Tab-separated table of C-alpha atoms in Angstrom:
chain	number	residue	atom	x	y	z
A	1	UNK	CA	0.000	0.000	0.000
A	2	UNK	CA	2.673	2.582	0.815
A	3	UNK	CA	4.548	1.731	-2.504
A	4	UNK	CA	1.533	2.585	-4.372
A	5	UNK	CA	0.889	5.663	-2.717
A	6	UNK	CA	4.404	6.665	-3.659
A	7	UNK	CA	4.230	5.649	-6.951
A	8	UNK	CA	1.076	7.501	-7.417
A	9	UNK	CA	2.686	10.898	-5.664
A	10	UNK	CA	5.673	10.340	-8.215
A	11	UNK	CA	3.055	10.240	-11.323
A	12	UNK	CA	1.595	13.184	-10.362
A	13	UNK	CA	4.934	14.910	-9.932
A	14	UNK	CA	6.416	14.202	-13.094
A	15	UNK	CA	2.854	14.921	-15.230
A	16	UNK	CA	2.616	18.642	-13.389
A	17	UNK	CA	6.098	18.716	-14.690
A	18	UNK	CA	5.317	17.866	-18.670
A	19	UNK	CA	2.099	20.408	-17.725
A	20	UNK	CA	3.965	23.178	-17.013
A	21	UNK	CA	6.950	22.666	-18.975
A	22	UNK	CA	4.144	22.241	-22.382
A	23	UNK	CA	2.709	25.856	-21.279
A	24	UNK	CA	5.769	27.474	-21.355
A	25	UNK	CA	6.870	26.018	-24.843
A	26	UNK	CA	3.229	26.575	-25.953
A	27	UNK	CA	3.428	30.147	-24.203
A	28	UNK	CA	6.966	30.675	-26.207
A	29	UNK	CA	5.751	29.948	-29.555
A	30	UNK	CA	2.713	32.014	-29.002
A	31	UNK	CA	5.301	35.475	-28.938
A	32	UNK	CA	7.530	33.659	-31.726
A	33	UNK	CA	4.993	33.015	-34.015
A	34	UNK	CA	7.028	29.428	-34.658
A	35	UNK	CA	5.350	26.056	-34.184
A	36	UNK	CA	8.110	22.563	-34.710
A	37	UNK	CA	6.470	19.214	-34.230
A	38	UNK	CA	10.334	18.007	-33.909
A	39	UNK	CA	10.492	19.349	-30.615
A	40	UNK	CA	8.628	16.913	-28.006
A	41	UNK	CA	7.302	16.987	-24.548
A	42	UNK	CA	9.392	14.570	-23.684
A	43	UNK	CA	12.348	16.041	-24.466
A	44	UNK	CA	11.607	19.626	-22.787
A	45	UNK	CA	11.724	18.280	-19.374
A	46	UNK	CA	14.586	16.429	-19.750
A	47	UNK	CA	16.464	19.558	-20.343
A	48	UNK	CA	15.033	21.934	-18.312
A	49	UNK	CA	15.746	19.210	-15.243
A	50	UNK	CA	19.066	18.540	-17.032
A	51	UNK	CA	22.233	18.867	-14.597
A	52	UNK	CA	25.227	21.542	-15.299
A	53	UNK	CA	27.862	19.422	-16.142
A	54	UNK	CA	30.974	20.824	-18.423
A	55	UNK	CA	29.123	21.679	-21.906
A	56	UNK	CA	30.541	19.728	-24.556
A	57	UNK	CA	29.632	21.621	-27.907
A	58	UNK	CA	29.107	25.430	-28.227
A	59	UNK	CA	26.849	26.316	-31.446
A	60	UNK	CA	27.359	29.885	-32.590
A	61	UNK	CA	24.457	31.323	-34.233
A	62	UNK	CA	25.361	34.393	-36.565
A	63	UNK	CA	21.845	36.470	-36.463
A	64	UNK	CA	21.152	39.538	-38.461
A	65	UNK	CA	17.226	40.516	-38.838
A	66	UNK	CA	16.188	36.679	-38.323
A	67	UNK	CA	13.268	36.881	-36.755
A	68	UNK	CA	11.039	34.737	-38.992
A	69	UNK	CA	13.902	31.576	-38.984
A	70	UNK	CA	15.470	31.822	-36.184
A	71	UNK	CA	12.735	29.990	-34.025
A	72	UNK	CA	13.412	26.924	-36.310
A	73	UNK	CA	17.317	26.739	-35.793
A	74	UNK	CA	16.775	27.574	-32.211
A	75	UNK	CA	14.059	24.987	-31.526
A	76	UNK	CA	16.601	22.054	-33.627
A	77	UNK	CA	19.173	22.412	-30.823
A	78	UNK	CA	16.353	21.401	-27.894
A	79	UNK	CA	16.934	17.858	-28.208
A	80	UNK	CA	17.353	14.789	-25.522
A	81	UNK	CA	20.817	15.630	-23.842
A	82	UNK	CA	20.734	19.677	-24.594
A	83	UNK	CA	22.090	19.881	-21.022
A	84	UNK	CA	25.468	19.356	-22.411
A	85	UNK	CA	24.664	21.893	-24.854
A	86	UNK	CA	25.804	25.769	-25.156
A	87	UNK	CA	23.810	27.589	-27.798
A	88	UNK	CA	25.185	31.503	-28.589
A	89	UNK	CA	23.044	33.291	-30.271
A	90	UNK	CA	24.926	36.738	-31.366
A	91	UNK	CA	22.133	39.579	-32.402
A	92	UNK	CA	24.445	41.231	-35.288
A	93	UNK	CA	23.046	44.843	-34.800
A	94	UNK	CA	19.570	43.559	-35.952
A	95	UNK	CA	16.509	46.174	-36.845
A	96	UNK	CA	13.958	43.540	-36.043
A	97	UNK	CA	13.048	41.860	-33.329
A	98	UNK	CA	15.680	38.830	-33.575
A	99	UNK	CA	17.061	40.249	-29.943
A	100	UNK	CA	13.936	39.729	-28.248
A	101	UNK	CA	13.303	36.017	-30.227
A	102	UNK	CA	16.511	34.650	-28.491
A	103	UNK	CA	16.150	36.385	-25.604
A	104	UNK	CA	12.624	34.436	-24.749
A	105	UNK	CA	14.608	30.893	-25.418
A	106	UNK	CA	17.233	32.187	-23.009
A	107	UNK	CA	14.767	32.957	-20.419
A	108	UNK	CA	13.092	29.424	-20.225
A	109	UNK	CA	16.216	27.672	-21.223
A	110	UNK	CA	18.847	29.677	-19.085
A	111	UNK	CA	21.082	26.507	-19.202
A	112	UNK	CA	21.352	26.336	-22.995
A	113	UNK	CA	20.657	29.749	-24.801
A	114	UNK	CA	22.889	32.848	-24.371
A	115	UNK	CA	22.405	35.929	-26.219
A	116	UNK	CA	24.926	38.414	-26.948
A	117	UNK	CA	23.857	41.764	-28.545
A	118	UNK	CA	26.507	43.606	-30.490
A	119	UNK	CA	26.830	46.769	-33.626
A	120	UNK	CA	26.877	45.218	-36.604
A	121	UNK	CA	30.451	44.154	-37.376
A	122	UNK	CA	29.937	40.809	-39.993
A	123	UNK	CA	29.833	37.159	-39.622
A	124	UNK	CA	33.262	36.768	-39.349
A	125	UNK	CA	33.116	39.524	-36.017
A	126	UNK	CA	29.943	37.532	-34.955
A	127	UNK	CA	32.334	34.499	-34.685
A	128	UNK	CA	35.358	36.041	-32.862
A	129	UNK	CA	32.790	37.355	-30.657
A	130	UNK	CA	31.214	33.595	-29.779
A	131	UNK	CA	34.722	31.566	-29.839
A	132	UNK	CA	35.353	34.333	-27.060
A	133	UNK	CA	32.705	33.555	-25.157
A	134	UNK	CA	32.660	29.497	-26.102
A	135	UNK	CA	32.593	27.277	-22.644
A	136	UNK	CA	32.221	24.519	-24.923
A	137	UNK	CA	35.122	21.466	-25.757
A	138	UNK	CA	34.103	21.729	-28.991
A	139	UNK	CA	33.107	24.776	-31.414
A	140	UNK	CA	30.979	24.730	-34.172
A	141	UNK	CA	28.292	27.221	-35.948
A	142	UNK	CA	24.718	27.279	-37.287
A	143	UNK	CA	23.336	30.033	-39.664
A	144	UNK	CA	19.582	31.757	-38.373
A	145	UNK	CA	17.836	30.280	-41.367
A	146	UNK	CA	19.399	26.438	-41.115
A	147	UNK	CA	18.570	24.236	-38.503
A	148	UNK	CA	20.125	20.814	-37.353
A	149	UNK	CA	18.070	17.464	-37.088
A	150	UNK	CA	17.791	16.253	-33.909
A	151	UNK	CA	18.793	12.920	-33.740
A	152	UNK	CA	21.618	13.433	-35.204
A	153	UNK	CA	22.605	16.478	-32.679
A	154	UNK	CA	21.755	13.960	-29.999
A	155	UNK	CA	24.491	11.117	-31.445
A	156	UNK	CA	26.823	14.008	-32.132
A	157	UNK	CA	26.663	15.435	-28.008
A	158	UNK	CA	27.169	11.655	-26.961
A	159	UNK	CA	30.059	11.578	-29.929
A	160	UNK	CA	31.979	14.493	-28.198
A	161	UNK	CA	32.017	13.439	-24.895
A	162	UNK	CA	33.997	10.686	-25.409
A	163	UNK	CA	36.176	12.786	-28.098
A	164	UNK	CA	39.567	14.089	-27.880
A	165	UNK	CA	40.502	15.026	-31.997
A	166	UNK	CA	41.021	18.685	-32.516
A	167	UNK	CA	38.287	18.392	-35.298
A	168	UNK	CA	35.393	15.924	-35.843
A	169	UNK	CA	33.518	16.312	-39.136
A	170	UNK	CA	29.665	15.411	-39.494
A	171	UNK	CA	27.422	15.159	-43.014
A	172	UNK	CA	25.300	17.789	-44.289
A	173	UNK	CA	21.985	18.499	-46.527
A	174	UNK	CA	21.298	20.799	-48.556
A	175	UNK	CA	17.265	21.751	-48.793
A	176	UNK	CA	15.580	23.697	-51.223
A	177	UNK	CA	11.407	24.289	-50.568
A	178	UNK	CA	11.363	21.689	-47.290
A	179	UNK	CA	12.595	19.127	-49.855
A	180	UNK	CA	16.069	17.367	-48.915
A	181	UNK	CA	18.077	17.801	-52.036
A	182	UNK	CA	21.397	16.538	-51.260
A	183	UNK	CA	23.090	14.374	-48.669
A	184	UNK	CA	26.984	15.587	-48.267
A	185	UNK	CA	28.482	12.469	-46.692
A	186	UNK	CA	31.763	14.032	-45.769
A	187	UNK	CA	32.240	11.190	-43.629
A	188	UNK	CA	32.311	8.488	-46.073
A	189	UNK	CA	35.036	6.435	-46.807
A	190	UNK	CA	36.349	6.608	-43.265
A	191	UNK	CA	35.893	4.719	-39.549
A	192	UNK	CA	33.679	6.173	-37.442
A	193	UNK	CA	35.419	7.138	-33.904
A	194	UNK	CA	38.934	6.675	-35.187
A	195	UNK	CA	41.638	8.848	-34.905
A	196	UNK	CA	43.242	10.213	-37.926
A	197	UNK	CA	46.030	12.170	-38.862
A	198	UNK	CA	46.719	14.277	-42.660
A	199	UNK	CA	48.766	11.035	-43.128
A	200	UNK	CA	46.762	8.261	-42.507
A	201	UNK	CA	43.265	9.727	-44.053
A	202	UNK	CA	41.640	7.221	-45.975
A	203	UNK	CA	40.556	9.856	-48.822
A	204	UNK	CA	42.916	12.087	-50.610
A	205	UNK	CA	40.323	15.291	-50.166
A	206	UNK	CA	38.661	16.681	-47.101
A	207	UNK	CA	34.956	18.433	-47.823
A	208	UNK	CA	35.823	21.503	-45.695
A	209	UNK	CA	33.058	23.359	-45.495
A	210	UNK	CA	31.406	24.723	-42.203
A	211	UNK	CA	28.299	22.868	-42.352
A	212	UNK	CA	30.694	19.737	-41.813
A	213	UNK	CA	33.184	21.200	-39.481
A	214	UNK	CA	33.406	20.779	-35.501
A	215	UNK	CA	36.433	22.064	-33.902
A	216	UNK	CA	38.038	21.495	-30.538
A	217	UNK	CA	37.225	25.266	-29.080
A	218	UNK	CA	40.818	25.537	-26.990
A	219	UNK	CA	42.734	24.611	-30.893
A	220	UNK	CA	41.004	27.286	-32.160
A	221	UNK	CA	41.979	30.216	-29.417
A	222	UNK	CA	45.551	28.963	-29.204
A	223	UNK	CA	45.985	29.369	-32.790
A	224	UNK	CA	44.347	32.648	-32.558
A	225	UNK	CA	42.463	32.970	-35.593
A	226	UNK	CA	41.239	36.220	-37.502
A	227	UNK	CA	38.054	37.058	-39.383
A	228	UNK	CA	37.779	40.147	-41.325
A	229	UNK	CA	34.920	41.989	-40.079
A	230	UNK	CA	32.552	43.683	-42.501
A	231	UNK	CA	33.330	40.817	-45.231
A	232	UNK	CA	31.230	38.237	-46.565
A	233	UNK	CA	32.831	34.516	-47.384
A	234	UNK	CA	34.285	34.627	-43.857
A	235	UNK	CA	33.080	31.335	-43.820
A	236	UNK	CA	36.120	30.066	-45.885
A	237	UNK	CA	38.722	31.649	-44.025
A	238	UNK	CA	37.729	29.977	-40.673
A	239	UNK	CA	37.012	26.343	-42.024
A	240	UNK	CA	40.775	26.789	-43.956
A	241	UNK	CA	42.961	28.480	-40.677
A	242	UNK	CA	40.824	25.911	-38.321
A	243	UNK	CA	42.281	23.181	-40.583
A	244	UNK	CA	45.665	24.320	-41.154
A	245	UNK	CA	45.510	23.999	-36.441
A	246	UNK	CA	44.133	20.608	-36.374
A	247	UNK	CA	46.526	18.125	-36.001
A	248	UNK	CA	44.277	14.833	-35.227
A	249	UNK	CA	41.125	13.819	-37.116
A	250	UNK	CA	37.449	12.212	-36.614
A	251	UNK	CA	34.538	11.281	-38.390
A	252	UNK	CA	30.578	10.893	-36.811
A	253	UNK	CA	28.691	9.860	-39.776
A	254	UNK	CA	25.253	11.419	-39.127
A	255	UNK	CA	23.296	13.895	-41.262
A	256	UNK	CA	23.434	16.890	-38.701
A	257	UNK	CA	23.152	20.505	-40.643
A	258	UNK	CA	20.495	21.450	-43.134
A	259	UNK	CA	21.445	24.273	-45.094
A	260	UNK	CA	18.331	26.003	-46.638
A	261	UNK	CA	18.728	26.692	-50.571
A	262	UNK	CA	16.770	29.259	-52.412
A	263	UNK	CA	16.483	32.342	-50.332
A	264	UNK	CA	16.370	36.085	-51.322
A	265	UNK	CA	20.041	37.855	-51.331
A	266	UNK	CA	21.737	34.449	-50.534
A	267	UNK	CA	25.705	34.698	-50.356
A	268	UNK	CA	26.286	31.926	-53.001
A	269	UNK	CA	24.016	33.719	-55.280
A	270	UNK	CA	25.778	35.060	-58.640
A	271	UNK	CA	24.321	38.266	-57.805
A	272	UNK	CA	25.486	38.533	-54.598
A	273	UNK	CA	29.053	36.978	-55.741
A	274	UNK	CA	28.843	40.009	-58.430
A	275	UNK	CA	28.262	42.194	-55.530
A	276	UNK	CA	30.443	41.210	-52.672
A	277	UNK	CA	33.304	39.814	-55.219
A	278	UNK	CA	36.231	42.179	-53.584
A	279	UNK	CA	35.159	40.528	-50.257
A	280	UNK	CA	35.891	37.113	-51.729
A	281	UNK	CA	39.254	38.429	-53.243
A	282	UNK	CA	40.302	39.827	-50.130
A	283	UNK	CA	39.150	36.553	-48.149
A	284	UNK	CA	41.037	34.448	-50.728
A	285	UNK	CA	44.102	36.753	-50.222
A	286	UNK	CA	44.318	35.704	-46.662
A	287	UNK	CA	43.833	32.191	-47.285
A	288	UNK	CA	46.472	32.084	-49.854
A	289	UNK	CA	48.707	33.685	-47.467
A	290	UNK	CA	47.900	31.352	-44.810
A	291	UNK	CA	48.849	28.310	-47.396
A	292	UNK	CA	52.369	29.670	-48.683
A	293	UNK	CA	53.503	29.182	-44.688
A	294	UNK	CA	52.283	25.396	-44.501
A	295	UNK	CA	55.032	22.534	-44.539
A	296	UNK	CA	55.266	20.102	-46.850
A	297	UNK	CA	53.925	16.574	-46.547
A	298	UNK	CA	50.430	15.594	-46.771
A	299	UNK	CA	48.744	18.254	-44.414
A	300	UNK	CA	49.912	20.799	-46.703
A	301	UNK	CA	49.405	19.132	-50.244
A	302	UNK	CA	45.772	18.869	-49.137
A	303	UNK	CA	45.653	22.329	-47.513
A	304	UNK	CA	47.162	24.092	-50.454
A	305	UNK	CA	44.917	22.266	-52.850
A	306	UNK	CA	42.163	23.710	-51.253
A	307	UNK	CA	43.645	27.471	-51.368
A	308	UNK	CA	44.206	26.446	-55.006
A	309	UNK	CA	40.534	25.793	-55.451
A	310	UNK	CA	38.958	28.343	-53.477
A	311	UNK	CA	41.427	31.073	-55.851
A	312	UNK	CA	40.454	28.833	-59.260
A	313	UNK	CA	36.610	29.465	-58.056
A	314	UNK	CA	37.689	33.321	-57.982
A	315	UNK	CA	38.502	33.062	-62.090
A	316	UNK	CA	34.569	31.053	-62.460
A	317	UNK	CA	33.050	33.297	-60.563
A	318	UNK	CA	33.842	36.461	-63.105
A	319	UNK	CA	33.672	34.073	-66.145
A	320	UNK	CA	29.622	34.129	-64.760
A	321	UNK	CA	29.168	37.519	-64.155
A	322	UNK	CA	27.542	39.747	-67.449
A	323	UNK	CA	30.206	40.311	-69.750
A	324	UNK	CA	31.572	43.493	-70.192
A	325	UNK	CA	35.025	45.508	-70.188
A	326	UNK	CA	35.148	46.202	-66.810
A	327	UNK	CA	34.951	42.592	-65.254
A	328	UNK	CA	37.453	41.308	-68.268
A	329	UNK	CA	40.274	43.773	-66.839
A	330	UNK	CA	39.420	42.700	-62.922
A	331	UNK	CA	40.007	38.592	-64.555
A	332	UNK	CA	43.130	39.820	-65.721
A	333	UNK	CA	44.136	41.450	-63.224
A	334	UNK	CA	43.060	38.973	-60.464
A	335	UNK	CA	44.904	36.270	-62.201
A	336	UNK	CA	47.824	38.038	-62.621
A	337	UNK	CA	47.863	38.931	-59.008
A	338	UNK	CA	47.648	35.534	-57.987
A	339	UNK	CA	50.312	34.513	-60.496
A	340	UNK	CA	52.982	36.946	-58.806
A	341	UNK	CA	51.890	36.525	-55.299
A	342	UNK	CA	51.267	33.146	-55.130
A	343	UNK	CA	53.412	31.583	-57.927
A	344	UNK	CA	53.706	27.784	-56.948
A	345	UNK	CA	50.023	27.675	-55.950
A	346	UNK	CA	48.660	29.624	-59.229
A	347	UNK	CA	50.783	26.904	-61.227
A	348	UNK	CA	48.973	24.507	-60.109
A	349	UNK	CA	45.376	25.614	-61.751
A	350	UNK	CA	45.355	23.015	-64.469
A	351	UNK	CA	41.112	24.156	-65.049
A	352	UNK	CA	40.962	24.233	-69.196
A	353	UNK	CA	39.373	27.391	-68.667
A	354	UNK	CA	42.142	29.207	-66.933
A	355	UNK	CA	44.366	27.149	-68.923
A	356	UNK	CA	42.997	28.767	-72.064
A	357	UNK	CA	42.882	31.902	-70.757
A	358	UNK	CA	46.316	32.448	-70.277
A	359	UNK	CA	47.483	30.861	-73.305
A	360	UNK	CA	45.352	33.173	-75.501
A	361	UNK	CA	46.178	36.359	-73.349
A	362	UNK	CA	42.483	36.221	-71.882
A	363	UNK	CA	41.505	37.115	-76.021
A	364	UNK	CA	39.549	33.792	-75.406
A	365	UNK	CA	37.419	35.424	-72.428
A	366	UNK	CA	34.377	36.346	-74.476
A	367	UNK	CA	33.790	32.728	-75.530
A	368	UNK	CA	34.753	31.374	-72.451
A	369	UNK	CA	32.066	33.496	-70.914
A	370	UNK	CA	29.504	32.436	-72.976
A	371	UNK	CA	30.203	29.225	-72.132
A	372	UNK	CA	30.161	29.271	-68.040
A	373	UNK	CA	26.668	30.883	-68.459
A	374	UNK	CA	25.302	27.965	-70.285
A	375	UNK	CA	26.631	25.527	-68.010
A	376	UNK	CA	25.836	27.429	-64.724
A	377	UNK	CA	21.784	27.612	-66.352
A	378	UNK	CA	22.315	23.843	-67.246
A	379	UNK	CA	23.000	22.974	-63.762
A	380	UNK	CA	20.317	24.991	-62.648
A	381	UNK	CA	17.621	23.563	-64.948
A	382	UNK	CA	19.000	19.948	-63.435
């Protein structure tokens, strides 16, 4: 009789806990305006009951007039074991009310979400200003309008606590209109949980983009990297001088970031590449610079084959952009900038098309042009 009674005070415990737990979420999404199904009851509990032990993974959120996604990214990260979590959200000098969107996840969720308000200085300032702050073993970020899927955030936190490589790389999606369009299985090829090195990887080429990339936080302070602030493509200067730190390797094969296609004044846009294209020369500059001081061996053939690509992409980019006088004298002179500052990288571009535009003296850059712009609306048409 008495172990009923106290099994019957314990059910009515833990159900006025899912009550009031549910009426705060439901109470939160009521001033967000953002309803996800992905989110349970039975996780919300769990978290706000969850322990402080050391956090293991800091997420940096980059937020600039996100009001209308940032719910979703923010409501991805409040998953079964979130008390090991650290979740930054950095308001980038926003107009709207993005501020006041984190600010209500911070209230109820005081031991995950931390909001940081600051002018607006650029997502590479927005980053300096999170690994500052970071009391997580391991670093990583998340854009406002991307989100993660939970399960796989729950294998990663349980990955990392267990981890000791200075970087651990994850798969990615890429979604266009709620649809998965591509799976990015940057971990393929390789053992889960084992520890690599530039020399033992099982695959000659690394995927380096963010979306992949978790770094060990105290690597990334100690080898006190630098973002340009006011720049876009910051992205590619952190995944690049993160890499050319890390010294061990890992690989958790699960599908963790989805990276939204399709929106209005999107980075990777030709437009906005036409737009911001000094920002990607200056960016490439520093990574370039960066690659010249790597050693030989394997860590730097794969390093520097990545500067190579990410200066190649420069030369694409302006083969894309409207032709006209003006951009045919920046290719030139881009490519002859790169030639004298960066001589044993730049002659290692064997792409046909800058190939054939030095051998013609860029007379060939009409045609060539022509040519990008068919393929680039042939892709697009795919």
């Amino acid at each position: 009789m008495q172990w009923y009674i106290i099994c019957d005070r314990i059910s009515c415990i833990l159900w006025r806990d899912v009550y009031f737990t549910a009426t705060a979420r439901r109470d939160l999404r009521m001033r967000t305006g953002y309803n996800n199904a992905g989110v349970t009851s039975e996780m919300i509990p769990q978290i706000k009951n969850g322990n402080r032990r050391d956090k293991v993974l800091t997420v940096s959120i980059a937020a600039y007039n996100a009001k209308a996604t940032l719910p979703k990214a923010l409501d991805s990260c409040l998953v079964s074991g979130a008390e090991r979590l650290e979740v930054i959200v950095v308001d980038d000098g926003s107009t709207d009310d993005t501020a006041h969107v984190a600010e209500e996840y911070a209230a109820r969720w005081p031991e995950i979400f931390r909001v940081i308000r600051q002018p607006n200085g650029g997502y590479g300032s927005v980053q300096m200003t999170a690994l500052a702050q970071a009391q997580g073993t391991y670093f990583r970020t998340l854009d406002s309008d991307d989100w993660f899927d939970p399960d796989a955030l729950t294998k990663l936190l349980r990955y990392l606590e267990t981890c000791s490589t200075d970087a651990v790389f994850t798969n990615y999606c890429t979604v266009r209109n709620n649809q998965i369009q591509d799976v990015f299985s940057v971990c393929e090829g390789h053992k889960e949980g084992y520890v690599y090195t530039y020399d033992t990887l099982e695959q000659p080429v690394l995927n380096m983009e963010i979306h992949a990339l978790n770094c060990r936080t105290q690597m990334l302070r100690a080898a006190k990297i630098q973002l340009l602030p006011h720049c876009s493509y910051t992205d590619m200067a952190y995944t690049f001088l993160s890499m050319a730190a890390v010294q061990t390797i890992s690989f958790c094969p699960v599908d963790l970031y989805h990276y939204r296609l399709g929106r209005d004044g999107q980075s990777v846009s030709i437009e906005s590449y036409q737009k911001h294209f000094e920002d990607y020369v200056k960016v490439t500059e520093q990574i370039l610079d960066a690659a010249d001081l790597l050693p030989g061996g394997n860590k730097g053939e794969i390093l520097r084959g990545r500067a190579r690509d990410i200066a190649q992409y420069g030369i694409e980019l302006l083969l894309r952009f409207a032709p006209d006088k003006k951009v045919r004298e920046r290719l030139e002179a881009y490519d002859r900038s790169l030639r004298k500052k960066h001589p044993q990288i730049s002659a290692k571009m064997y792409n046909k098309n800058t190939k054939m535009l030095r051998n013609s003296r860029y007379c060939l850059y009409g045609l060539l042009n022509i040519y990008a712009k068919v393929k680039t609306k042939h892709r697009r048409q795919i």
